[in-house]
Short mmCIF file of C-alpha atoms and ligand atoms in Angstrom, two decimals:
data_model
loop_
_atom_site.label_atom_id
_atom_site.label_comp_id
_atom_site.label_asym_id
_atom_site.label_seq_id
_atom_site.Cartn_x
_atom_site.Cartn_y
_atom_site.Cartn_z
CA MET M 1 -16.39 26.41 -53.76
CA SER M 2 -18.12 24.74 -56.63
CA GLU M 3 -18.06 26.97 -59.66
CA ARG M 4 -18.05 24.90 -62.81
CA LYS M 5 -18.40 26.28 -66.27
CA HIS M 6 -17.99 30.01 -65.90
CA PRO M 7 -15.27 31.03 -63.45
CA ILE M 8 -15.68 34.73 -62.62
CA PRO M 9 -12.31 36.48 -62.39
CA GLY M 10 -11.68 39.56 -60.19
CA ARG M 11 -13.40 41.82 -62.70
CA LEU M 12 -16.78 40.77 -63.99
CA PRO M 13 -16.64 39.48 -67.57
CA THR M 14 -18.24 41.74 -70.12
CA ALA M 15 -20.54 38.87 -71.08
CA ASP M 16 -22.16 39.13 -67.64
CA ASN M 17 -22.67 42.85 -68.00
CA TRP M 18 -24.36 42.35 -71.39
CA ARG M 19 -26.44 39.48 -70.08
CA PHE M 20 -27.57 41.59 -67.13
CA LEU M 21 -28.32 44.60 -69.31
CA ARG M 22 -30.39 42.41 -71.63
CA GLN M 23 -32.45 41.16 -68.70
CA TRP M 24 -32.87 44.72 -67.42
CA LEU M 25 -34.18 45.83 -70.82
CA ARG M 26 -36.74 43.02 -70.70
CA ASN M 27 -37.69 43.42 -67.02
CA PRO M 28 -36.52 46.83 -65.78
CA LEU M 29 -38.77 46.81 -62.72
CA THR M 30 -37.65 43.48 -61.31
CA VAL M 31 -33.99 43.49 -62.39
CA ALA M 32 -33.76 47.05 -61.00
CA ALA M 33 -30.07 47.62 -61.91
CA VAL M 34 -28.28 47.95 -65.23
CA THR M 35 -25.08 46.17 -64.16
CA PRO M 36 -24.32 43.45 -61.65
CA SER M 37 -23.03 44.56 -58.23
CA SER M 38 -19.30 45.03 -57.69
CA ARG M 39 -17.03 42.62 -55.85
CA GLN M 40 -16.51 45.36 -53.25
CA LEU M 41 -20.24 45.51 -52.48
CA ALA M 42 -20.37 41.70 -52.36
CA ARG M 43 -17.56 41.68 -49.77
CA ARG M 44 -19.31 44.36 -47.71
CA MET M 45 -22.58 42.37 -47.77
CA VAL M 46 -20.95 39.09 -46.78
CA SER M 47 -18.92 40.71 -43.99
CA GLU M 48 -22.25 41.27 -42.21
CA LEU M 49 -22.88 37.52 -41.91
CA PRO M 50 -22.65 36.47 -38.25
CA ASP M 51 -19.43 34.55 -37.46
CA ASP M 52 -21.41 31.40 -36.71
CA ALA M 53 -23.64 31.64 -39.82
CA ARG M 54 -23.84 28.27 -41.54
CA ARG M 55 -27.10 28.34 -43.52
CA VAL M 56 -27.73 31.27 -45.83
CA ILE M 57 -30.48 32.23 -48.27
CA GLU M 58 -29.76 34.68 -51.08
CA LEU M 59 -32.61 36.59 -52.72
CA GLY M 60 -32.23 37.83 -56.30
CA GLY M 61 -28.99 36.06 -57.25
CA GLY M 62 -28.64 37.78 -60.65
CA THR M 63 -25.38 36.63 -62.27
CA GLY M 64 -23.97 35.39 -58.95
CA VAL M 65 -21.68 38.14 -57.60
CA PHE M 66 -23.01 37.73 -54.04
CA THR M 67 -23.37 33.94 -54.48
CA ARG M 68 -19.69 33.66 -55.21
CA ALA M 69 -18.74 35.83 -52.21
CA ILE M 70 -21.01 33.78 -49.91
CA LEU M 71 -19.36 30.54 -51.01
CA GLU M 72 -15.88 32.08 -50.70
CA ARG M 73 -16.79 33.06 -47.14
CA GLY M 74 -17.02 29.32 -46.42
CA ILE M 75 -20.75 28.62 -46.63
CA ALA M 76 -21.13 25.09 -48.05
CA PRO M 77 -23.07 24.94 -51.35
CA ALA M 78 -25.62 22.57 -49.76
CA ASP M 79 -26.29 25.16 -47.04
CA LEU M 80 -26.97 27.91 -49.55
CA MET M 81 -30.30 28.49 -51.25
CA VAL M 82 -30.43 31.09 -54.02
CA LEU M 83 -33.77 32.41 -55.17
CA GLU M 84 -34.00 34.15 -58.54
CA LEU M 85 -37.19 35.20 -60.32
CA ASN M 86 -35.71 35.48 -63.80
CA GLU M 87 -35.59 32.09 -65.55
CA GLU M 88 -32.52 32.83 -67.66
CA LEU M 89 -30.54 34.09 -64.67
CA ALA M 90 -31.68 31.15 -62.54
CA ARG M 91 -30.44 28.77 -65.25
CA LEU M 92 -27.08 30.55 -65.33
CA LEU M 93 -26.75 30.36 -61.54
CA ARG M 94 -27.50 26.62 -61.60
CA GLU M 95 -24.78 26.04 -64.19
CA ARG M 96 -22.34 28.25 -62.38
CA PHE M 97 -22.79 27.12 -58.78
CA GLU M 98 -23.15 23.39 -58.79
CA GLY M 99 -24.37 22.04 -55.47
CA ALA M 100 -26.09 25.22 -54.33
CA ARG M 101 -29.88 25.05 -54.32
CA VAL M 102 -30.89 27.52 -56.99
CA VAL M 103 -34.65 27.99 -57.15
CA CYS M 104 -36.48 29.99 -59.79
CA GLY M 105 -39.24 31.74 -57.89
CA ASP M 106 -40.58 34.77 -56.11
CA ALA M 107 -39.00 35.99 -52.85
CA ARG M 108 -42.51 36.65 -51.52
CA GLU M 109 -43.01 32.87 -51.48
CA LEU M 110 -39.71 32.08 -49.82
CA PRO M 111 -40.95 29.93 -46.89
CA GLN M 112 -43.04 27.71 -49.18
CA LEU M 113 -40.27 27.40 -51.79
CA ALA M 114 -37.63 26.68 -49.14
CA ALA M 115 -39.86 23.98 -47.61
CA GLN M 116 -40.71 22.43 -51.00
CA ASN M 117 -37.08 21.96 -52.01
CA GLY M 118 -36.08 20.58 -48.62
CA TYR M 119 -33.92 23.51 -47.54
CA LEU M 120 -35.83 23.93 -44.27
CA ASP M 121 -35.46 20.23 -43.37
CA ASP M 122 -32.22 21.15 -41.59
CA GLY M 123 -33.85 24.06 -39.79
CA PRO M 124 -34.29 27.74 -40.52
CA ALA M 125 -31.58 29.88 -42.12
CA ASP M 126 -29.12 31.96 -40.09
CA ALA M 127 -29.20 34.90 -42.49
CA VAL M 128 -30.71 36.23 -45.70
CA ILE M 129 -28.58 38.21 -48.13
CA SER M 130 -30.79 40.21 -50.43
CA GLY M 131 -29.78 41.52 -53.82
CA LEU M 132 -33.35 42.60 -54.55
CA GLY M 133 -34.11 46.16 -55.61
CA LEU M 134 -36.17 46.65 -52.44
CA LEU M 135 -36.10 50.45 -52.73
CA SER M 136 -38.04 50.45 -55.99
CA MET M 137 -40.70 48.02 -54.71
CA ALA M 138 -44.15 49.05 -53.50
CA ARG M 139 -44.61 48.98 -49.76
CA PRO M 140 -46.94 45.91 -49.75
CA THR M 141 -44.31 43.99 -51.71
CA GLN M 142 -41.57 45.09 -49.30
CA ARG M 143 -43.76 43.90 -46.44
CA GLU M 144 -44.34 40.48 -48.02
CA ILE M 145 -40.64 40.02 -48.75
CA LEU M 146 -39.49 41.03 -45.27
CA ARG M 147 -42.12 38.75 -43.71
CA ALA M 148 -41.08 35.86 -45.93
CA ALA M 149 -37.39 36.40 -45.11
CA PHE M 150 -37.93 36.55 -41.34
CA ASP M 151 -40.31 33.56 -41.44
CA SER M 152 -37.47 31.52 -42.97
CA MET M 153 -34.84 32.46 -40.38
CA ARG M 154 -34.11 31.60 -36.77
CA PRO M 155 -35.24 34.28 -34.27
CA GLU M 156 -31.80 35.97 -34.16
CA GLY M 157 -31.46 35.82 -37.94
CA ARG M 158 -30.60 38.93 -39.93
CA MET M 159 -31.40 40.19 -43.39
CA ILE M 160 -28.59 42.00 -45.18
CA GLN M 161 -29.70 44.39 -47.92
CA PHE M 162 -28.03 47.04 -50.04
CA THR M 163 -29.56 50.18 -51.44
CA TYR M 164 -28.51 53.01 -53.77
CA GLY M 165 -30.53 55.57 -51.80
CA PRO M 166 -29.27 57.78 -48.95
CA VAL M 167 -31.47 56.15 -46.28
CA SER M 168 -32.86 52.71 -45.39
CA PRO M 169 -34.92 51.31 -48.30
CA VAL M 170 -37.65 50.33 -45.82
CA PRO M 171 -39.66 53.16 -44.22
CA ARG M 172 -39.75 53.46 -40.43
CA SER M 173 -43.54 52.84 -40.29
CA LEU M 174 -43.14 49.45 -41.98
CA LEU M 175 -40.26 48.50 -39.67
CA ASP M 176 -42.47 49.40 -36.70
CA ASP M 177 -45.34 47.28 -38.09
CA LEU M 178 -43.07 44.28 -38.56
CA GLU M 179 -41.17 44.94 -35.31
CA LEU M 180 -37.81 45.13 -37.02
CA ASN M 181 -34.70 47.16 -36.32
CA VAL M 182 -32.39 48.48 -38.99
CA ARG M 183 -28.69 49.36 -38.76
CA ARG M 184 -26.67 51.17 -41.38
CA SER M 185 -23.46 49.34 -42.27
CA ALA M 186 -20.69 49.82 -44.83
CA PHE M 187 -20.63 51.97 -47.95
CA ALA M 188 -19.33 50.64 -51.28
CA TRP M 189 -17.78 53.43 -53.35
CA TRP M 190 -16.72 51.21 -56.21
CA ASN M 191 -20.21 50.14 -57.06
CA MET M 192 -22.18 51.48 -59.99
CA PRO M 193 -23.93 53.42 -58.50
CA PRO M 194 -22.34 53.55 -55.00
CA ALA M 195 -24.39 51.58 -52.48
CA THR M 196 -24.90 51.28 -48.73
CA VAL M 197 -25.46 48.07 -46.80
CA TYR M 198 -28.26 47.84 -44.21
CA VAL M 199 -28.90 45.08 -41.68
CA PHE M 200 -32.41 44.21 -40.46
CA THR M 201 -33.05 42.23 -37.27
CA ARG M 202 -36.06 41.38 -35.14
CA ARG M 203 -36.73 43.60 -32.17
CA ARG M 204 -36.22 41.74 -28.95
CA SER M 205 -39.09 41.96 -26.49
CA ARG M 206 -37.87 44.09 -23.60
CA GLY M 207 -38.14 42.32 -20.25
CA ILE M 208 -40.36 43.99 -17.72
CA ALA M 209 -38.26 45.43 -14.92
CA PRO M 210 -39.13 43.94 -11.53
CA VAL M 211 -41.06 46.34 -9.31
CA LYS M 212 -40.13 46.53 -5.64
CA VAL M 213 -43.25 46.18 -3.54
CA ARG M 214 -43.01 47.21 0.07
CA PRO M 215 -44.74 44.88 2.48
CA PRO M 216 -47.81 46.47 4.00
CA ARG M 217 -47.30 48.05 7.45
CA PRO M 218 -48.61 45.95 10.27
C1 SAM F 301 -30.64 44.55 -58.51
S1 SAM F 301 -30.56 42.91 -59.26
C2 SAM F 301 -29.21 42.24 -58.26
C3 SAM F 301 -28.58 41.00 -58.82
C4 SAM F 301 -27.34 40.51 -58.06
N1 SAM F 301 -27.65 40.14 -56.70
C5 SAM F 301 -26.29 41.59 -58.01
O1 SAM F 301 -26.14 42.22 -56.96
O2 SAM F 301 -25.63 41.79 -59.04
C6 SAM F 301 -32.02 42.16 -58.59
C7 SAM F 301 -32.22 40.69 -58.91
O3 SAM F 301 -33.35 40.23 -58.19
C8 SAM F 301 -34.20 39.47 -59.04
N2 SAM F 301 -35.57 39.61 -58.50
C9 SAM F 301 -36.38 40.69 -58.60
N3 SAM F 301 -37.54 40.48 -57.95
C10 SAM F 301 -37.45 39.23 -57.42
C11 SAM F 301 -38.33 38.44 -56.61
N4 SAM F 301 -39.55 38.90 -56.25
N5 SAM F 301 -37.92 37.22 -56.22
C12 SAM F 301 -36.69 36.74 -56.59
N6 SAM F 301 -35.82 37.44 -57.36
C13 SAM F 301 -36.19 38.66 -57.76
C14 SAM F 301 -33.99 40.07 -60.41
O4 SAM F 301 -34.34 39.18 -61.44
C15 SAM F 301 -32.50 40.42 -60.36
O5 SAM F 301 -31.71 39.35 -60.80
#
């Protein structure tokens, strides 16, 4: 893993917590959390990557807790694209994870941004790991982000998302509109606040069962 200037030990350095809090005070709606996620939640998120996942996109990298776990899982920096809206955090991620493609931009524009920086030249991603505060976003924004994520992945791709709420952060009606399934995964107790991981996939079209037709009587 390429992690240059700021190695992150097992516990997050206080500097990261302050940095994150400062960004939250400036942009509470987009940063959507007062501290970075825990290492436990990062492990739970990454454990949902398919075994054969090679190319991963991370949305809302923050200070890089999930980024680090993704790279530790064996994803090559060149196969990882990290999107972060906040300029200061994007700069930090670039310094911290040399070789990964860190892009400062909006997750709603993911397919365009991924194409512009050449990430899609090697084909669509296998999975999206989202650190976005999806629960606190308006439904039209959720829709745009889910669309953008699934437009950037292969058909069997999955989006892995955490939430602090007791149910899926995406309402059933929106999942039906976008033809997505959701599965509840692991719970992370040691997160502040505790969080649950959800996995979104495309619905497969159900094959039409063959109908037995009796030949007409002579
Ligand atoms: C809840 S924080 C999570 C940060 C980090 N993944 C973690 O778990 O500690 C959400 C992050 O998403 C970023 N963000 C919010 N809206 C975004 C958007 N539309 N596109 C890209 N990043 C966004 C915020 O700047 C913030 O860093």
